[in-house]
């Protein structure tokens, strides 16, 4: 019994000890849970850093927006005086309205300005390329180094935009000239390339800016020789140095126009020089005098008789041609001669038609009261024909052509602006030989021209020949002498006034 009691006491003590230890075990287990207080501190630091970064980004965005606004403001001012505002705007839009020229390595504003100063060698006013503004802007930027960033940025933008505008003008001037020729002369019909924005804008993405600027310099022999004459201050026999310099500058602008022949062989007529040249591989193989259209007069202030500037292709000749007399000549001249002399028409081999039918007795018509527009006039082939023995035909909207003439004494005159617009040639047979070459066809032409009883006949060229009717008043001849011709149509004056009014020509 005593042993049993002791056993029970031991068992009870054991159970009690187990009951007391369980809470300690639970507490111990809880003591091993990780302390996450460090995580909260790190998160706070990270959040604070993010806030700081956000503030920084917002400030940067604000500044960028402010800089873009500043840039756009000054760009707008520059665009208002640009000839091609859309080109400049597109350029800077592609650069997010930020300066990019002045940030290029090795590209200093002073070096660009010095290069642009060479425009004087092209007869152009440096101020047209903003040299009078660029210099002060460069100095202003240098003087603003200690100023706040916002002020320095504005000065940088102003200089950047001036540089870009100047380079744009220069790229166009060298590649295409500055004046559109057909805007000056209603009789200008030479195929001329208009400024191509992609070629002009290459100035802004060229790997080497100065190398690109060198590459677009006009390089023809005619241009370079005028450039040298301008630099040397060369005068001419019939002009003083000042007038010679002006003529040189005007013709350098003409030579910058993209309208020059690219054929190996072509015919060139220089209107104010009264000459025709057959050019082959850059050399004149045949030259002759010509008579061209009469210039403006008090009775013809519009210059209706001026020979137009044009290019075309001679495709045919008419041997012993029939002259279909233009309505204006019939109205203003032929009918008046016939009114004064009833037999003028028959004595000059001129037939009169009405409604397509030939009138047998035109001397009976009272030309003082007749409606001349109801009649057409044709001059038969022969010695009296105003077109001579041959005319050279090419397409054009001015109804002009080259032709022979029975009035040979005209070629002895120094001033030969005497025709109604067509070009009379001094050596028609030699010209036909240059077009057709020796052989059967040319022999037929020569024989037909010499025939006593001529008949009109068309003969097509085996190969069409390019022809250019041009207007050049200054050039250097083969001996290096400066040649200057009179401005018979006043086109030099028109060009000068246009260049002067836009402050383009150097004075």
Tab-separated table of C-alpha atoms in Angstrom:
chain	number	residue	atom	x	y	z
A	1	UNK	CA	0.000	0.000	0.000
A	2	UNK	CA	2.815	2.347	0.862
A	3	UNK	CA	4.627	1.507	-2.341
A	4	UNK	CA	1.508	2.210	-4.361
A	5	UNK	CA	1.155	5.653	-2.777
A	6	UNK	CA	4.747	6.548	-3.546
A	7	UNK	CA	4.268	5.489	-7.193
A	8	UNK	CA	1.268	7.765	-7.517
A	9	UNK	CA	3.176	10.734	-6.100
A	10	UNK	CA	6.025	10.201	-8.581
A	11	UNK	CA	3.620	9.968	-11.501
A	12	UNK	CA	1.814	13.112	-10.435
A	13	UNK	CA	5.121	15.012	-10.138
A	14	UNK	CA	6.127	13.893	-13.659
A	15	UNK	CA	2.854	15.063	-15.099
A	16	UNK	CA	3.174	18.403	-13.372
A	17	UNK	CA	6.686	18.932	-14.717
A	18	UNK	CA	5.438	18.306	-18.281
A	19	UNK	CA	2.630	20.759	-17.847
A	20	UNK	CA	5.008	23.501	-16.622
A	21	UNK	CA	7.547	23.050	-19.496
A	22	UNK	CA	5.038	23.364	-22.357
A	23	UNK	CA	4.565	27.114	-22.015
A	24	UNK	CA	8.355	27.614	-21.957
A	25	UNK	CA	8.636	25.613	-25.167
A	26	UNK	CA	5.998	27.853	-26.835
A	27	UNK	CA	7.797	30.990	-25.721
A	28	UNK	CA	11.060	29.582	-27.007
A	29	UNK	CA	9.513	28.849	-30.337
A	30	UNK	CA	8.184	32.409	-30.579
A	31	UNK	CA	11.659	33.760	-29.784
A	32	UNK	CA	12.958	32.242	-33.053
A	33	UNK	CA	10.586	34.284	-35.253
A	34	UNK	CA	12.664	36.681	-37.588
A	35	UNK	CA	12.910	40.334	-36.598
A	36	UNK	CA	11.342	42.241	-39.549
A	37	UNK	CA	11.932	45.723	-38.208
A	38	UNK	CA	15.013	46.141	-40.553
A	39	UNK	CA	12.791	45.569	-43.534
A	40	UNK	CA	10.624	48.529	-42.670
A	41	UNK	CA	13.651	50.868	-42.439
A	42	UNK	CA	14.996	49.746	-45.837
A	43	UNK	CA	11.637	50.222	-47.430
A	44	UNK	CA	11.425	53.706	-46.008
A	45	UNK	CA	14.840	54.553	-47.410
A	46	UNK	CA	13.902	53.133	-50.807
A	47	UNK	CA	10.636	55.041	-50.867
A	48	UNK	CA	12.421	58.255	-49.940
A	49	UNK	CA	14.965	57.670	-52.698
A	50	UNK	CA	12.164	57.050	-55.199
A	51	UNK	CA	10.476	60.268	-54.198
A	52	UNK	CA	13.750	62.097	-54.668
A	53	UNK	CA	14.204	60.478	-58.094
A	54	UNK	CA	10.669	61.374	-59.101
A	55	UNK	CA	11.253	64.957	-58.063
A	56	UNK	CA	14.492	64.993	-60.014
A	57	UNK	CA	12.795	63.567	-63.119
A	58	UNK	CA	9.967	66.045	-62.851
A	59	UNK	CA	12.443	68.880	-62.533
A	60	UNK	CA	14.376	67.564	-65.520
A	61	UNK	CA	11.167	67.251	-67.533
A	62	UNK	CA	10.194	70.777	-66.521
A	63	UNK	CA	13.559	72.104	-67.560
A	64	UNK	CA	13.398	70.171	-70.833
A	65	UNK	CA	9.946	71.544	-71.494
A	66	UNK	CA	11.204	75.004	-70.657
A	67	UNK	CA	14.218	74.555	-72.988
A	68	UNK	CA	11.983	73.261	-75.784
A	69	UNK	CA	9.697	76.256	-75.285
A	70	UNK	CA	12.669	78.601	-75.432
A	71	UNK	CA	13.980	76.840	-78.534
A	72	UNK	CA	10.602	76.939	-80.293
A	73	UNK	CA	10.229	80.621	-79.482
A	74	UNK	CA	13.521	81.537	-81.123
A	75	UNK	CA	12.930	79.062	-83.955
A	76	UNK	CA	9.617	80.736	-84.709
A	77	UNK	CA	11.390	84.077	-85.023
A	78	UNK	CA	13.934	82.569	-87.422
A	79	UNK	CA	11.286	80.824	-89.501
A	80	UNK	CA	9.472	84.104	-90.060
A	81	UNK	CA	12.335	85.375	-92.228
A	82	UNK	CA	13.361	82.085	-93.840
A	83	UNK	CA	12.728	81.327	-97.513
A	84	UNK	CA	12.138	77.691	-96.556
A	85	UNK	CA	10.615	77.699	-93.053
A	86	UNK	CA	9.240	74.183	-93.415
A	87	UNK	CA	12.737	72.807	-94.026
A	88	UNK	CA	14.188	74.342	-90.877
A	89	UNK	CA	11.210	73.344	-88.759
A	90	UNK	CA	11.396	69.763	-90.010
A	91	UNK	CA	15.132	69.702	-89.290
A	92	UNK	CA	14.760	70.674	-85.651
A	93	UNK	CA	11.678	68.580	-85.144
A	94	UNK	CA	13.846	65.578	-86.003
A	95	UNK	CA	16.285	66.773	-83.312
A	96	UNK	CA	13.538	67.198	-80.674
A	97	UNK	CA	13.941	70.974	-80.864
A	98	UNK	CA	17.421	70.891	-79.380
A	99	UNK	CA	20.689	72.413	-80.617
A	100	UNK	CA	22.847	69.913	-82.468
A	101	UNK	CA	25.181	71.903	-84.716
A	102	UNK	CA	27.182	73.568	-81.969
A	103	UNK	CA	27.549	70.319	-80.089
A	104	UNK	CA	29.387	68.503	-82.860
A	105	UNK	CA	32.953	67.615	-82.065
A	106	UNK	CA	35.487	69.862	-83.776
A	107	UNK	CA	32.801	72.131	-85.231
A	108	UNK	CA	33.426	75.605	-83.889
A	109	UNK	CA	31.136	78.557	-84.684
A	110	UNK	CA	34.092	80.734	-85.626
A	111	UNK	CA	35.280	78.232	-88.216
A	112	UNK	CA	31.832	78.104	-89.828
A	113	UNK	CA	31.630	81.892	-89.892
A	114	UNK	CA	35.054	82.123	-91.526
A	115	UNK	CA	34.003	79.694	-94.242
A	116	UNK	CA	30.789	81.595	-94.933
A	117	UNK	CA	32.819	84.769	-95.337
A	118	UNK	CA	34.131	83.286	-98.602
A	119	UNK	CA	30.754	84.026	-100.211
A	120	UNK	CA	32.326	87.310	-101.337
A	121	UNK	CA	34.329	85.218	-103.813
A	122	UNK	CA	31.003	84.261	-105.385
A	123	UNK	CA	29.861	87.861	-105.716
A	124	UNK	CA	27.416	87.452	-102.826
A	125	UNK	CA	26.799	89.671	-99.815
A	126	UNK	CA	28.069	88.047	-96.620
A	127	UNK	CA	25.272	89.673	-94.664
A	128	UNK	CA	22.741	87.653	-96.640
A	129	UNK	CA	24.274	84.714	-94.791
A	130	UNK	CA	23.928	86.532	-91.442
A	131	UNK	CA	27.640	87.205	-90.957
A	132	UNK	CA	26.738	90.616	-89.509
A	133	UNK	CA	24.707	88.799	-86.815
A	134	UNK	CA	26.751	85.638	-86.314
A	135	UNK	CA	29.911	87.469	-85.204
A	136	UNK	CA	28.191	89.374	-82.372
A	137	UNK	CA	26.335	86.206	-81.322
A	138	UNK	CA	29.599	84.321	-80.975
A	139	UNK	CA	31.000	87.106	-78.773
A	140	UNK	CA	27.811	87.232	-76.715
A	141	UNK	CA	27.988	83.495	-76.058
A	142	UNK	CA	31.621	83.744	-74.970
A	143	UNK	CA	30.783	86.595	-72.608
A	144	UNK	CA	27.918	84.660	-71.008
A	145	UNK	CA	30.058	81.863	-69.570
A	146	UNK	CA	29.607	83.098	-65.988
A	147	UNK	CA	25.903	83.778	-66.410
A	148	UNK	CA	23.062	81.451	-65.285
A	149	UNK	CA	22.492	78.375	-67.409
A	150	UNK	CA	19.167	79.658	-68.729
A	151	UNK	CA	20.792	82.786	-70.161
A	152	UNK	CA	23.657	80.829	-71.719
A	153	UNK	CA	21.176	78.421	-73.272
A	154	UNK	CA	19.221	81.214	-74.937
A	155	UNK	CA	22.403	82.636	-76.455
A	156	UNK	CA	23.390	79.180	-77.660
A	157	UNK	CA	19.996	78.669	-79.298
A	158	UNK	CA	20.156	82.029	-81.086
A	159	UNK	CA	23.599	81.257	-82.481
A	160	UNK	CA	22.602	77.716	-83.433
A	161	UNK	CA	19.592	78.880	-85.431
A	162	UNK	CA	21.585	81.613	-87.185
A	163	UNK	CA	24.214	79.048	-88.184
A	164	UNK	CA	21.589	76.630	-89.470
A	165	UNK	CA	19.786	79.310	-91.474
A	166	UNK	CA	23.088	80.527	-92.967
A	167	UNK	CA	24.178	77.020	-93.957
A	168	UNK	CA	20.793	76.365	-95.529
A	169	UNK	CA	21.099	79.500	-97.654
A	170	UNK	CA	24.672	78.672	-98.603
A	171	UNK	CA	23.818	75.109	-99.610
A	172	UNK	CA	21.069	76.377	-101.917
A	173	UNK	CA	23.132	79.226	-103.350
A	174	UNK	CA	26.026	76.993	-104.375
A	175	UNK	CA	23.892	74.168	-105.770
A	176	UNK	CA	21.004	76.024	-107.424
A	177	UNK	CA	21.592	79.755	-107.293
A	178	UNK	CA	19.408	82.176	-105.347
A	179	UNK	CA	16.990	83.517	-107.966
A	180	UNK	CA	14.451	81.511	-109.949
A	181	UNK	CA	15.138	82.600	-113.555
A	182	UNK	CA	11.586	82.163	-114.821
A	183	UNK	CA	10.389	84.603	-112.150
A	184	UNK	CA	12.346	87.383	-113.870
A	185	UNK	CA	11.747	86.742	-117.554
A	186	UNK	CA	8.431	85.740	-119.108
A	187	UNK	CA	10.410	84.451	-122.105
A	188	UNK	CA	12.525	82.018	-120.063
A	189	UNK	CA	11.841	78.403	-121.060
A	190	UNK	CA	15.113	76.586	-120.380
A	191	UNK	CA	14.626	73.411	-118.389
A	192	UNK	CA	16.020	74.304	-114.961
A	193	UNK	CA	16.208	72.154	-111.851
A	194	UNK	CA	14.355	73.617	-108.897
A	195	UNK	CA	15.956	73.441	-105.445
A	196	UNK	CA	15.790	69.882	-104.075
A	197	UNK	CA	15.342	69.945	-100.302
A	198	UNK	CA	16.978	66.537	-99.816
A	199	UNK	CA	20.164	67.721	-101.547
A	200	UNK	CA	20.210	71.079	-99.822
A	201	UNK	CA	19.578	69.572	-96.375
A	202	UNK	CA	22.522	67.204	-96.724
A	203	UNK	CA	24.578	70.043	-95.276
A	204	UNK	CA	23.202	69.081	-91.853
A	205	UNK	CA	24.034	65.380	-91.895
A	206	UNK	CA	27.329	65.389	-93.772
A	207	UNK	CA	30.047	63.475	-91.861
A	208	UNK	CA	32.449	66.323	-92.581
A	209	UNK	CA	30.722	69.705	-92.949
A	210	UNK	CA	33.601	71.571	-94.554
A	211	UNK	CA	34.299	68.745	-96.985
A	212	UNK	CA	30.654	68.871	-98.030
A	213	UNK	CA	30.748	72.647	-98.460
A	214	UNK	CA	33.822	72.272	-100.661
A	215	UNK	CA	32.062	69.618	-102.759
A	216	UNK	CA	29.120	71.852	-103.713
A	217	UNK	CA	31.212	74.717	-105.093
A	218	UNK	CA	30.364	75.487	-108.745
A	219	UNK	CA	33.174	73.863	-110.690
A	220	UNK	CA	32.652	74.712	-114.366
A	221	UNK	CA	35.534	76.365	-116.175
A	222	UNK	CA	33.327	79.328	-117.069
A	223	UNK	CA	32.429	79.893	-113.409
A	224	UNK	CA	35.946	79.563	-112.087
A	225	UNK	CA	37.326	81.943	-114.677
A	226	UNK	CA	34.752	84.596	-113.733
A	227	UNK	CA	35.539	83.998	-110.079
A	228	UNK	CA	39.231	84.624	-110.718
A	229	UNK	CA	38.434	87.753	-112.729
A	230	UNK	CA	36.279	89.063	-109.890
A	231	UNK	CA	38.989	88.397	-107.323
A	232	UNK	CA	41.594	90.094	-109.504
A	233	UNK	CA	39.390	93.116	-110.161
A	234	UNK	CA	39.636	92.585	-113.906
A	235	UNK	CA	38.185	95.261	-116.147
A	236	UNK	CA	37.104	95.064	-119.779
A	237	UNK	CA	37.797	97.157	-122.852
A	238	UNK	CA	34.229	98.462	-122.901
A	239	UNK	CA	33.614	98.630	-119.121
A	240	UNK	CA	35.287	100.125	-116.059
A	241	UNK	CA	36.184	97.834	-113.159
A	242	UNK	CA	33.025	98.582	-111.175
A	243	UNK	CA	30.670	97.829	-114.060
A	244	UNK	CA	32.731	94.795	-115.023
A	245	UNK	CA	32.516	93.455	-111.469
A	246	UNK	CA	28.746	93.812	-111.479
A	247	UNK	CA	28.428	92.016	-114.822
A	248	UNK	CA	30.634	89.212	-113.505
A	249	UNK	CA	28.502	88.759	-110.377
A	250	UNK	CA	25.267	88.632	-112.363
A	251	UNK	CA	26.582	86.020	-114.750
A	252	UNK	CA	28.009	83.939	-111.914
A	253	UNK	CA	24.456	83.716	-110.579
A	254	UNK	CA	23.297	82.566	-114.041
A	255	UNK	CA	26.014	79.926	-114.052
A	256	UNK	CA	24.792	78.612	-110.684
A	257	UNK	CA	21.405	77.785	-112.194
A	258	UNK	CA	20.974	74.089	-112.985
A	259	UNK	CA	20.207	74.499	-116.679
A	260	UNK	CA	23.417	73.654	-118.500
A	261	UNK	CA	23.751	71.219	-121.429
A	262	UNK	CA	24.972	67.729	-120.610
A	263	UNK	CA	25.178	66.442	-124.200
A	264	UNK	CA	28.509	65.876	-125.926
A	265	UNK	CA	27.337	67.852	-128.946
A	266	UNK	CA	24.821	70.689	-129.027
A	267	UNK	CA	24.070	74.093	-130.529
A	268	UNK	CA	24.324	77.177	-128.346
A	269	UNK	CA	23.070	80.636	-129.275
A	270	UNK	CA	24.137	83.502	-127.013
A	271	UNK	CA	21.515	86.149	-127.640
A	272	UNK	CA	23.360	89.317	-126.489
A	273	UNK	CA	26.569	88.201	-128.237
A	274	UNK	CA	24.727	87.567	-131.538
A	275	UNK	CA	26.616	84.299	-132.042
A	276	UNK	CA	25.907	80.626	-132.591
A	277	UNK	CA	28.352	77.882	-131.646
A	278	UNK	CA	28.246	74.195	-132.449
A	279	UNK	CA	29.771	72.704	-129.322
A	280	UNK	CA	31.420	69.294	-129.275
A	281	UNK	CA	33.041	67.935	-126.103
A	282	UNK	CA	33.193	71.422	-124.650
A	283	UNK	CA	34.862	73.003	-127.693
A	284	UNK	CA	33.298	75.183	-130.376
A	285	UNK	CA	33.764	73.426	-133.730
A	286	UNK	CA	31.739	75.990	-135.688
A	287	UNK	CA	30.881	79.610	-134.917
A	288	UNK	CA	28.816	82.124	-136.849
A	289	UNK	CA	27.034	85.412	-136.470
A	290	UNK	CA	23.290	85.515	-135.893
A	291	UNK	CA	20.514	88.088	-135.838
A	292	UNK	CA	18.096	87.847	-132.912
A	293	UNK	CA	14.797	89.379	-131.899
A	294	UNK	CA	14.420	93.096	-131.428
A	295	UNK	CA	14.396	94.372	-127.844
A	296	UNK	CA	11.782	96.497	-126.136
A	297	UNK	CA	10.853	99.810	-127.734
A	298	UNK	CA	8.410	102.623	-127.068
A	299	UNK	CA	5.962	101.022	-129.489
A	300	UNK	CA	6.597	97.535	-128.067
A	301	UNK	CA	7.236	97.948	-124.326
A	302	UNK	CA	6.318	94.316	-123.693
A	303	UNK	CA	9.177	93.000	-125.812
A	304	UNK	CA	7.008	90.797	-128.032
A	305	UNK	CA	9.862	90.398	-130.524
A	306	UNK	CA	12.517	89.276	-128.045
A	307	UNK	CA	14.106	85.901	-128.755
A	308	UNK	CA	13.185	83.616	-125.853
A	309	UNK	CA	15.630	81.672	-123.739
A	310	UNK	CA	14.842	78.015	-124.287
A	311	UNK	CA	16.193	74.543	-124.910
A	312	UNK	CA	14.840	71.969	-127.321
A	313	UNK	CA	15.890	69.406	-129.943
A	314	UNK	CA	16.352	70.174	-133.640
A	315	UNK	CA	14.584	67.301	-135.368
A	316	UNK	CA	14.117	68.487	-138.968
A	317	UNK	CA	14.943	71.072	-141.594
A	318	UNK	CA	12.811	72.490	-144.364
A	319	UNK	CA	14.772	73.224	-147.498
A	320	UNK	CA	13.337	76.087	-149.558
A	321	UNK	CA	10.788	76.785	-146.848
A	322	UNK	CA	7.341	78.280	-147.108
A	323	UNK	CA	6.912	81.149	-144.674
A	324	UNK	CA	3.594	80.975	-142.866
A	325	UNK	CA	3.490	84.611	-141.862
A	326	UNK	CA	2.447	85.064	-138.199
A	327	UNK	CA	-0.841	86.883	-137.642
A	328	UNK	CA	0.859	89.693	-135.720
A	329	UNK	CA	3.257	90.398	-138.598
A	330	UNK	CA	0.422	90.160	-141.128
A	331	UNK	CA	-1.678	92.620	-139.127
A	332	UNK	CA	1.025	95.123	-138.155
A	333	UNK	CA	3.244	95.051	-141.251
A	334	UNK	CA	2.199	93.042	-144.338
A	335	UNK	CA	-1.352	94.433	-144.622
A	336	UNK	CA	-0.062	97.991	-144.192
A	337	UNK	CA	2.535	97.533	-146.922
A	338	UNK	CA	-0.196	96.091	-149.163
A	339	UNK	CA	-2.438	99.057	-148.415
A	340	UNK	CA	0.277	101.448	-149.551
A	341	UNK	CA	1.245	99.327	-152.586
A	342	UNK	CA	-1.468	97.071	-154.056
A	343	UNK	CA	1.185	94.928	-155.777
A	344	UNK	CA	3.393	94.503	-152.728
A	345	UNK	CA	2.058	90.983	-152.113
A	346	UNK	CA	2.584	89.642	-155.634
A	347	UNK	CA	5.974	91.340	-155.967
A	348	UNK	CA	7.138	89.564	-152.801
A	349	UNK	CA	5.717	86.138	-153.680
A	350	UNK	CA	3.092	86.316	-150.909
A	351	UNK	CA	-0.150	84.401	-151.403
A	352	UNK	CA	-3.309	85.336	-149.517
A	353	UNK	CA	-5.897	82.803	-148.319
A	354	UNK	CA	-9.381	83.137	-146.935
A	355	UNK	CA	-11.225	80.164	-145.544
A	356	UNK	CA	-8.418	77.962	-146.799
A	357	UNK	CA	-8.806	79.098	-150.411
A	358	UNK	CA	-6.199	81.110	-152.285
A	359	UNK	CA	-7.320	84.561	-153.454
A	360	UNK	CA	-6.345	85.166	-157.072
A	361	UNK	CA	-6.341	88.993	-156.998
A	362	UNK	CA	-5.342	90.227	-153.518
A	363	UNK	CA	-4.451	93.650	-154.993
A	364	UNK	CA	-8.194	94.348	-155.225
A	365	UNK	CA	-8.681	94.094	-151.461
A	366	UNK	CA	-8.945	97.392	-149.569
A	367	UNK	CA	-6.583	96.591	-146.701
A	368	UNK	CA	-7.397	99.856	-144.916
A	369	UNK	CA	-10.868	98.524	-144.065
A	370	UNK	CA	-10.435	94.738	-144.386
A	371	UNK	CA	-10.541	92.471	-141.322
A	372	UNK	CA	-6.999	91.119	-141.585
A	373	UNK	CA	-7.759	88.342	-139.077
A	374	UNK	CA	-9.943	86.692	-141.759
A	375	UNK	CA	-6.912	86.129	-143.994
A	376	UNK	CA	-3.724	84.063	-143.864
A	377	UNK	CA	-0.514	84.931	-145.683
A	378	UNK	CA	2.162	82.590	-147.050
A	379	UNK	CA	5.402	83.461	-148.808
A	380	UNK	CA	6.473	81.025	-151.491
A	381	UNK	CA	9.999	79.501	-151.661
A	382	UNK	CA	12.508	81.545	-153.592
A	383	UNK	CA	15.101	84.260	-153.503
A	384	UNK	CA	12.786	86.708	-151.752
A	385	UNK	CA	11.617	84.344	-149.044
A	386	UNK	CA	12.367	85.875	-145.638
A	387	UNK	CA	13.485	82.460	-144.331
A	388	UNK	CA	16.075	82.112	-147.075
A	389	UNK	CA	16.852	78.633	-148.400
A	390	UNK	CA	16.518	76.591	-145.201
A	391	UNK	CA	15.037	76.645	-141.728
A	392	UNK	CA	15.959	74.469	-138.766
A	393	UNK	CA	12.967	73.237	-136.801
A	394	UNK	CA	12.639	72.437	-133.093
A	395	UNK	CA	9.660	72.216	-130.759
A	396	UNK	CA	8.844	75.293	-128.668
A	397	UNK	CA	5.831	77.326	-127.627
A	398	UNK	CA	7.223	80.588	-128.993
A	399	UNK	CA	7.087	79.583	-132.687
A	400	UNK	CA	10.742	80.408	-133.235
A	401	UNK	CA	13.376	78.583	-135.270
A	402	UNK	CA	16.764	79.101	-136.903
A	403	UNK	CA	16.741	80.105	-140.541
A	404	UNK	CA	18.657	81.488	-143.473
A	405	UNK	CA	17.949	85.012	-144.761
A	406	UNK	CA	18.252	86.850	-148.071
A	407	UNK	CA	19.235	90.014	-146.177
A	408	UNK	CA	22.934	89.171	-145.916
A	409	UNK	CA	24.008	92.739	-145.152
A	410	UNK	CA	22.492	92.422	-141.668
A	411	UNK	CA	25.469	90.312	-140.564
A	412	UNK	CA	27.786	93.260	-141.179
A	413	UNK	CA	26.061	95.212	-138.432
A	414	UNK	CA	27.475	95.278	-134.924
A	415	UNK	CA	24.043	95.379	-133.282
A	416	UNK	CA	21.899	92.619	-134.694
A	417	UNK	CA	18.742	92.555	-132.545
A	418	UNK	CA	16.533	93.143	-135.569
A	419	UNK	CA	14.304	90.100	-136.128
A	420	UNK	CA	10.772	89.288	-134.998
A	421	UNK	CA	12.112	86.656	-132.577
A	422	UNK	CA	13.541	83.922	-134.787
A	423	UNK	CA	17.293	83.498	-135.150
A	424	UNK	CA	18.841	84.240	-138.554
A	425	UNK	CA	22.077	82.327	-139.157
A	426	UNK	CA	25.064	83.553	-141.142
A	427	UNK	CA	26.245	80.137	-142.415
A	428	UNK	CA	23.204	77.936	-143.063
A	429	UNK	CA	24.992	75.369	-145.237
A	430	UNK	CA	27.795	74.907	-142.720
A	431	UNK	CA	25.213	74.468	-139.984
A	432	UNK	CA	23.384	71.847	-142.046
A	433	UNK	CA	26.687	70.018	-142.558
A	434	UNK	CA	27.314	70.059	-138.796
A	435	UNK	CA	23.871	68.557	-138.221
A	436	UNK	CA	23.785	65.937	-140.962
A	437	UNK	CA	27.459	65.283	-141.546
A	438	UNK	CA	28.978	64.746	-144.993
A	439	UNK	CA	27.154	62.322	-147.261
A	440	UNK	CA	24.150	61.781	-149.451
A	441	UNK	CA	21.601	63.663	-147.331
A	442	UNK	CA	23.728	66.768	-147.002
A	443	UNK	CA	24.450	66.715	-150.735
A	444	UNK	CA	20.706	66.649	-151.390
A	445	UNK	CA	20.213	69.619	-149.104
A	446	UNK	CA	22.999	71.579	-150.764
A	447	UNK	CA	21.673	70.794	-154.230
A	448	UNK	CA	18.126	71.801	-153.277
A	449	UNK	CA	19.306	75.107	-151.807
A	450	UNK	CA	21.114	75.914	-155.061
A	451	UNK	CA	18.152	74.992	-157.291
A	452	UNK	CA	16.768	77.715	-159.584
A	453	UNK	CA	13.181	76.514	-159.197
A	454	UNK	CA	12.974	75.642	-155.527
A	455	UNK	CA	10.449	73.313	-153.961
A	456	UNK	CA	9.795	73.022	-150.238
A	457	UNK	CA	10.973	69.768	-148.711
A	458	UNK	CA	11.248	68.475	-145.139
A	459	UNK	CA	14.247	66.349	-144.201
A	460	UNK	CA	14.496	64.777	-140.757
A	461	UNK	CA	17.755	64.618	-138.825
A	462	UNK	CA	19.197	61.136	-138.331
A	463	UNK	CA	19.953	62.120	-134.732
A	464	UNK	CA	18.203	64.984	-132.979
A	465	UNK	CA	20.479	67.810	-131.922
A	466	UNK	CA	20.061	69.697	-128.596
A	467	UNK	CA	19.797	73.458	-128.939
A	468	UNK	CA	20.062	76.158	-126.265
A	469	UNK	CA	19.131	79.806	-126.707
A	470	UNK	CA	20.848	81.546	-123.785
A	471	UNK	CA	21.564	84.997	-122.372
A	472	UNK	CA	25.131	85.487	-121.135
A	473	UNK	CA	26.633	88.970	-120.926
A	474	UNK	CA	30.052	88.287	-119.327
A	475	UNK	CA	32.653	85.542	-119.814
A	476	UNK	CA	36.368	85.022	-120.362
A	477	UNK	CA	37.397	84.118	-123.904
A	478	UNK	CA	40.038	81.601	-124.997
A	479	UNK	CA	42.755	84.231	-124.490
A	480	UNK	CA	41.663	84.923	-120.921
A	481	UNK	CA	40.196	88.317	-121.781
A	482	UNK	CA	36.998	89.423	-120.080
A	483	UNK	CA	34.204	89.881	-122.597
A	484	UNK	CA	31.116	91.918	-121.701
A	485	UNK	CA	28.087	92.480	-123.905
A	486	UNK	CA	25.265	94.997	-123.827
A	487	UNK	CA	22.169	94.040	-121.877
A	488	UNK	CA	19.938	94.237	-124.965
A	489	UNK	CA	16.791	92.921	-123.245
A	490	UNK	CA	17.349	94.513	-119.828
A	491	UNK	CA	17.674	91.118	-118.135
A	492	UNK	CA	20.886	92.077	-116.314
A	493	UNK	CA	19.052	94.997	-114.776
A	494	UNK	CA	16.139	92.796	-113.703
A	495	UNK	CA	18.492	90.268	-112.129
A	496	UNK	CA	20.526	92.953	-110.370
A	497	UNK	CA	17.419	94.595	-108.923
A	498	UNK	CA	16.180	91.265	-107.594
A	499	UNK	CA	19.513	90.403	-106.005
A	500	UNK	CA	19.899	93.905	-104.623
A	501	UNK	CA	16.412	94.078	-103.124
A	502	UNK	CA	17.070	90.825	-101.264
A	503	UNK	CA	20.548	91.956	-100.139
A	504	UNK	CA	22.144	89.044	-101.979
A	505	UNK	CA	24.736	90.716	-104.198
A	506	UNK	CA	28.008	92.059	-102.843
A	507	UNK	CA	28.539	95.763	-103.435
